[in-house]
Short mmCIF file of C-alpha atoms in Angstrom, two decimals:
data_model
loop_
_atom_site.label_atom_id
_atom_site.label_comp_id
_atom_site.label_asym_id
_atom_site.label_seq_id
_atom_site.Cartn_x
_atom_site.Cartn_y
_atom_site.Cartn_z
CA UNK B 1 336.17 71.33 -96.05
CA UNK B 2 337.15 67.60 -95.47
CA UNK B 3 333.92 66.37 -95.13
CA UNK B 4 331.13 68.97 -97.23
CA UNK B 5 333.94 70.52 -99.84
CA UNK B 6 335.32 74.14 -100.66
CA UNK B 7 332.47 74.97 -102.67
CA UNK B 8 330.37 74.22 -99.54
CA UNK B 9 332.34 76.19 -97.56
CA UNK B 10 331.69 79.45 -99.96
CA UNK B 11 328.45 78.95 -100.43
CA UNK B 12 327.59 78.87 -96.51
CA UNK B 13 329.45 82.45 -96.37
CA UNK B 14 327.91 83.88 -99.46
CA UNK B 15 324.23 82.73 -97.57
CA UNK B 16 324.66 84.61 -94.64
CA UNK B 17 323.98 87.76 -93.89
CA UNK B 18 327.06 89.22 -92.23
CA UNK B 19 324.95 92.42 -90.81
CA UNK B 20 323.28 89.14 -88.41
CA UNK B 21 324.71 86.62 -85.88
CA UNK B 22 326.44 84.25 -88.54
CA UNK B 23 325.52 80.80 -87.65
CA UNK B 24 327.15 77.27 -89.08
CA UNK B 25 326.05 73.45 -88.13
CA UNK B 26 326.10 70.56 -89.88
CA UNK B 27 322.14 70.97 -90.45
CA UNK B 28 322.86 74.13 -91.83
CA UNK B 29 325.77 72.62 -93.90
CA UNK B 30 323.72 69.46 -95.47
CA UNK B 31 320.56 72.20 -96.34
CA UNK B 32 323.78 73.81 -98.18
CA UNK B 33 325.27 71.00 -99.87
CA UNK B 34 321.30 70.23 -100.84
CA UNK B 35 321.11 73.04 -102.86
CA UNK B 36 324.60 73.32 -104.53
CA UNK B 37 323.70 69.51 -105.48
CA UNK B 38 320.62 71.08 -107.46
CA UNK B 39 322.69 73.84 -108.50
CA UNK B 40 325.01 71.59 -110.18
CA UNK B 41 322.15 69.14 -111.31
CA UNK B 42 320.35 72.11 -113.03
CA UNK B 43 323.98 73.01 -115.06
CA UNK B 44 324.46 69.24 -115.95
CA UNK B 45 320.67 68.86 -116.87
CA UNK B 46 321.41 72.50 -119.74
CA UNK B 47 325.28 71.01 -120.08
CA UNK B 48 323.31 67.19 -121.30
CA UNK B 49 320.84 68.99 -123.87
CA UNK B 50 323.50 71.47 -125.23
CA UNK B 51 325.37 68.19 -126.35
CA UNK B 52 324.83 69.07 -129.61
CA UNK B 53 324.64 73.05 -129.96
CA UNK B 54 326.93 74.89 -131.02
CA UNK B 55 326.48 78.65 -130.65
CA UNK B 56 328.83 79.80 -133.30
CA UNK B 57 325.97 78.74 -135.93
CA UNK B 58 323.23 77.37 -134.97
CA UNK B 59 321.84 80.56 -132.28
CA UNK B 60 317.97 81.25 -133.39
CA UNK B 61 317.23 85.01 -133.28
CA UNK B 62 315.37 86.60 -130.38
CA UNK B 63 312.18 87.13 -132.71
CA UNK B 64 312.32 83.44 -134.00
CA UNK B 65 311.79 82.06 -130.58
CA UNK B 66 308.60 80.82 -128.77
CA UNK B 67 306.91 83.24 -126.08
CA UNK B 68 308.04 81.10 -123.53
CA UNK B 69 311.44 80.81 -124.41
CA UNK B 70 311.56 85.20 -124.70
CA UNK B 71 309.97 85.26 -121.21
CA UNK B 72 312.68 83.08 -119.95
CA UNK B 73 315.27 85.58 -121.38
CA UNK B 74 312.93 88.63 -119.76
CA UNK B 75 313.55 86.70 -116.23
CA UNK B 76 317.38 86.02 -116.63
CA UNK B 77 318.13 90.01 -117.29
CA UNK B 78 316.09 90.27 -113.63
CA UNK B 79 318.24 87.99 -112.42
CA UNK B 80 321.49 89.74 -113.43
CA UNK B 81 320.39 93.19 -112.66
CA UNK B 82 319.93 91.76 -109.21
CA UNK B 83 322.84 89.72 -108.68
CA UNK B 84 325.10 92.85 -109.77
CA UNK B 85 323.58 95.17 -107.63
CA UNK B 86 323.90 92.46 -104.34
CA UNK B 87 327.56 91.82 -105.32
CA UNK B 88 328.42 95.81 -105.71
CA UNK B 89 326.53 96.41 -102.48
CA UNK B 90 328.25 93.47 -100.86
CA UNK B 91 324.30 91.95 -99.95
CA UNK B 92 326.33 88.27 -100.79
CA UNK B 93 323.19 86.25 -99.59
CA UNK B 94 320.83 87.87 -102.12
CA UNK B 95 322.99 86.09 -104.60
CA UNK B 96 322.46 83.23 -102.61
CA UNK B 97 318.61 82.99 -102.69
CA UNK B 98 317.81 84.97 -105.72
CA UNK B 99 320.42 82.14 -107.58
CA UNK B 100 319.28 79.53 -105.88
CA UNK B 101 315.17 80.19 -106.60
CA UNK B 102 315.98 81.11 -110.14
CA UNK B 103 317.19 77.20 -110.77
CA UNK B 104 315.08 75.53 -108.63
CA UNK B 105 311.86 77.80 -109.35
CA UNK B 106 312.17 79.66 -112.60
CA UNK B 107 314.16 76.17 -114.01
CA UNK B 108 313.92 73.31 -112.20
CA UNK B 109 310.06 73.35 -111.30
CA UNK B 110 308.81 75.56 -114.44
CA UNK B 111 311.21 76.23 -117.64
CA UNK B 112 313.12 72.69 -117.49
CA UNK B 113 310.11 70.79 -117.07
CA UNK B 114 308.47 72.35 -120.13
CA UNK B 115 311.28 72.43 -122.34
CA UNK B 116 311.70 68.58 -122.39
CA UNK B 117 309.22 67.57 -124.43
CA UNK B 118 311.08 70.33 -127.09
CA UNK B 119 314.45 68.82 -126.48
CA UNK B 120 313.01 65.33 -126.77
CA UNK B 121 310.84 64.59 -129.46
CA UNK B 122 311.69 67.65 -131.66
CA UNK B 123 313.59 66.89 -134.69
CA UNK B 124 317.14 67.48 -133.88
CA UNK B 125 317.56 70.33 -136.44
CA UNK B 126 314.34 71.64 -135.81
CA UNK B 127 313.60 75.75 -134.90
CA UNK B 128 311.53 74.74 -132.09
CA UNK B 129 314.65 72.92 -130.48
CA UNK B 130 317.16 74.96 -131.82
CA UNK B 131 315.19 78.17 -130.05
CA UNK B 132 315.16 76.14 -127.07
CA UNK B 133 318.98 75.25 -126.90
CA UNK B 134 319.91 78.75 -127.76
CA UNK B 135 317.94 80.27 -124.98
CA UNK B 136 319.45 77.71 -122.57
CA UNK B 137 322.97 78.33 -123.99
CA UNK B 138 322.27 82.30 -122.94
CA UNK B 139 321.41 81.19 -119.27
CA UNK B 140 323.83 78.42 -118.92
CA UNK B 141 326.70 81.42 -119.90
CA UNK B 142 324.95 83.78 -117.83
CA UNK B 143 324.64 81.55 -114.40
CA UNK B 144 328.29 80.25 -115.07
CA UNK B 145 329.35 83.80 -114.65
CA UNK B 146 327.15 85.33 -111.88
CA UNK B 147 328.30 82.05 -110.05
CA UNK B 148 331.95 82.37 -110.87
CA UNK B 149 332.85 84.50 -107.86
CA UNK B 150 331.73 82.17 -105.08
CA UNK B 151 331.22 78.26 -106.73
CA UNK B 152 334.74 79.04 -108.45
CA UNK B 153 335.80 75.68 -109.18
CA UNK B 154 331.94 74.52 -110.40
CA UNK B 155 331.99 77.39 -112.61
CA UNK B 156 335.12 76.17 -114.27
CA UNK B 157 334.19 73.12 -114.40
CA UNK B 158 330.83 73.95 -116.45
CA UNK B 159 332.18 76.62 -118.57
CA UNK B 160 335.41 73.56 -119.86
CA UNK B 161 331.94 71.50 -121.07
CA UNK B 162 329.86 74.09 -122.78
CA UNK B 163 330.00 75.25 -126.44
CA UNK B 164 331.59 78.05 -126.86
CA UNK B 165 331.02 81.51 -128.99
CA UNK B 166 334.19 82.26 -130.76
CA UNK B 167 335.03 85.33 -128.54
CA UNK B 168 334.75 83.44 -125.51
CA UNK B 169 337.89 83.10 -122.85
CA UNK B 170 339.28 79.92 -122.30
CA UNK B 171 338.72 80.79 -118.63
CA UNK B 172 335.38 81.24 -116.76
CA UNK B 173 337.98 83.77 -114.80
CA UNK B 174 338.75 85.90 -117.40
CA UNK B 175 335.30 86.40 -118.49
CA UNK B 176 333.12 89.80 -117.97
CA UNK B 177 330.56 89.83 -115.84
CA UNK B 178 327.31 89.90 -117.43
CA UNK B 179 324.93 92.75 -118.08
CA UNK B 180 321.77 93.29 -118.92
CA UNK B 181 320.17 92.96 -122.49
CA UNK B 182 317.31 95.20 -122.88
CA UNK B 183 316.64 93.89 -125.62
CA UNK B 184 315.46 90.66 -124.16
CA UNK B 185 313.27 92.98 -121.61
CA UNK B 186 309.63 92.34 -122.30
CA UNK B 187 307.14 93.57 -119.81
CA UNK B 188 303.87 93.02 -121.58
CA UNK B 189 305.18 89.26 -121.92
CA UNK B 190 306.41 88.83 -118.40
CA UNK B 191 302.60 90.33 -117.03
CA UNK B 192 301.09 87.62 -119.31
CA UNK B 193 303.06 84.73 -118.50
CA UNK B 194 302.80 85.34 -114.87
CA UNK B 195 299.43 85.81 -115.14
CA UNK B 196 298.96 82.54 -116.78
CA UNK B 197 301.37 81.11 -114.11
CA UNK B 198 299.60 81.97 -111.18
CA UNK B 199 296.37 80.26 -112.22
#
């Protein structure tokens, strides 16, 4: 704790798989503390470009948004239906990996990139950015929660910097966890955009 941090700590017992020989090093702990850095990177990057959102007025209707923006929502309900079913089977490292690939795969290394040429040379007031900051305002409150239980004090953290709808808590803590919207489920999407992924 002294040297890598409490959020280090939970992180390395929410990756392994308890059902295993548990192992801990300091190799293991710096490939840890490597990926809560880009876990908190990937927050700051969403927390930076929702500097001017605010989701009380300004959230762009499902319909209204670009195809790549939907299929973005389509992959965060995966994420959540997953994430709930490893926490209420106690499978802690699936939250582990499938959080950690959704930020540095889905975000990081595909959405994130995409999205900056939106955030950046967009008209501030424009749909095209305003679809784009409401969609990452949905997964910025959905990964603050899912994360809540194990990166306690990140979560926190985060969820004292981002916008807030008027119903939310003042406390990450005394939010619900989320569920999934199946209204943002889009199959027919999802087959087309990973088709046009993989080639």
């Amino acid at each position: 704790i002294n040297q890598y941090g409490a959020e280090i700590l939970r992180l390395w017992v929410s990756s392994e798989n308890y059902r295993d020989d548990v192992r801990i090093s300091d190799e293991i702990l710096k490939r840890l503390s490597e990926a809560y850095r880009r876990i908190r990177n990937t927050c700051r990057f969403i927390l930076g470009n929702l500097y001017d959102f605010s989701p009380q007025t300004e959230l762009i209707d499902y319909a209204e948004c670009r195809e790549i923006d939907r299929y973005m929502l389509h992959r965060l309900q995966g994420i959540i239906d997953r994430i709930r079913k490893a926490f209420s089977e106690y499978e802690y490292h699936i939250f582990y990996h499938a959080f950690y690939n959704f930020c540095t795969v889905d975000l990081s290394s595909f959405y994130l990139d995409i999205l900056k040429d939106s955030l950046y040379t967009f008209r501030a007031d424009s749909k095209v950015r305003k679809g784009a900051q409401t969609v990452l305002w949905h997964i910025l409150n959905v990964m603050v929660k899912l994360m809540a239980p194990v990166l306690s004090f990140t979560a926190e953290e985060v969820w004292s910097k981002m916008p807030k709808a008027a119903s939310d808590d003042f406390s990450i803590h005394l939010s619900l966890f989320p569920k999934v919207k199946t209204a943002y489920l889009d199959q027919e999407l999802a087959s087309r955009w990973e088709m046009i992924i993989e080639t």
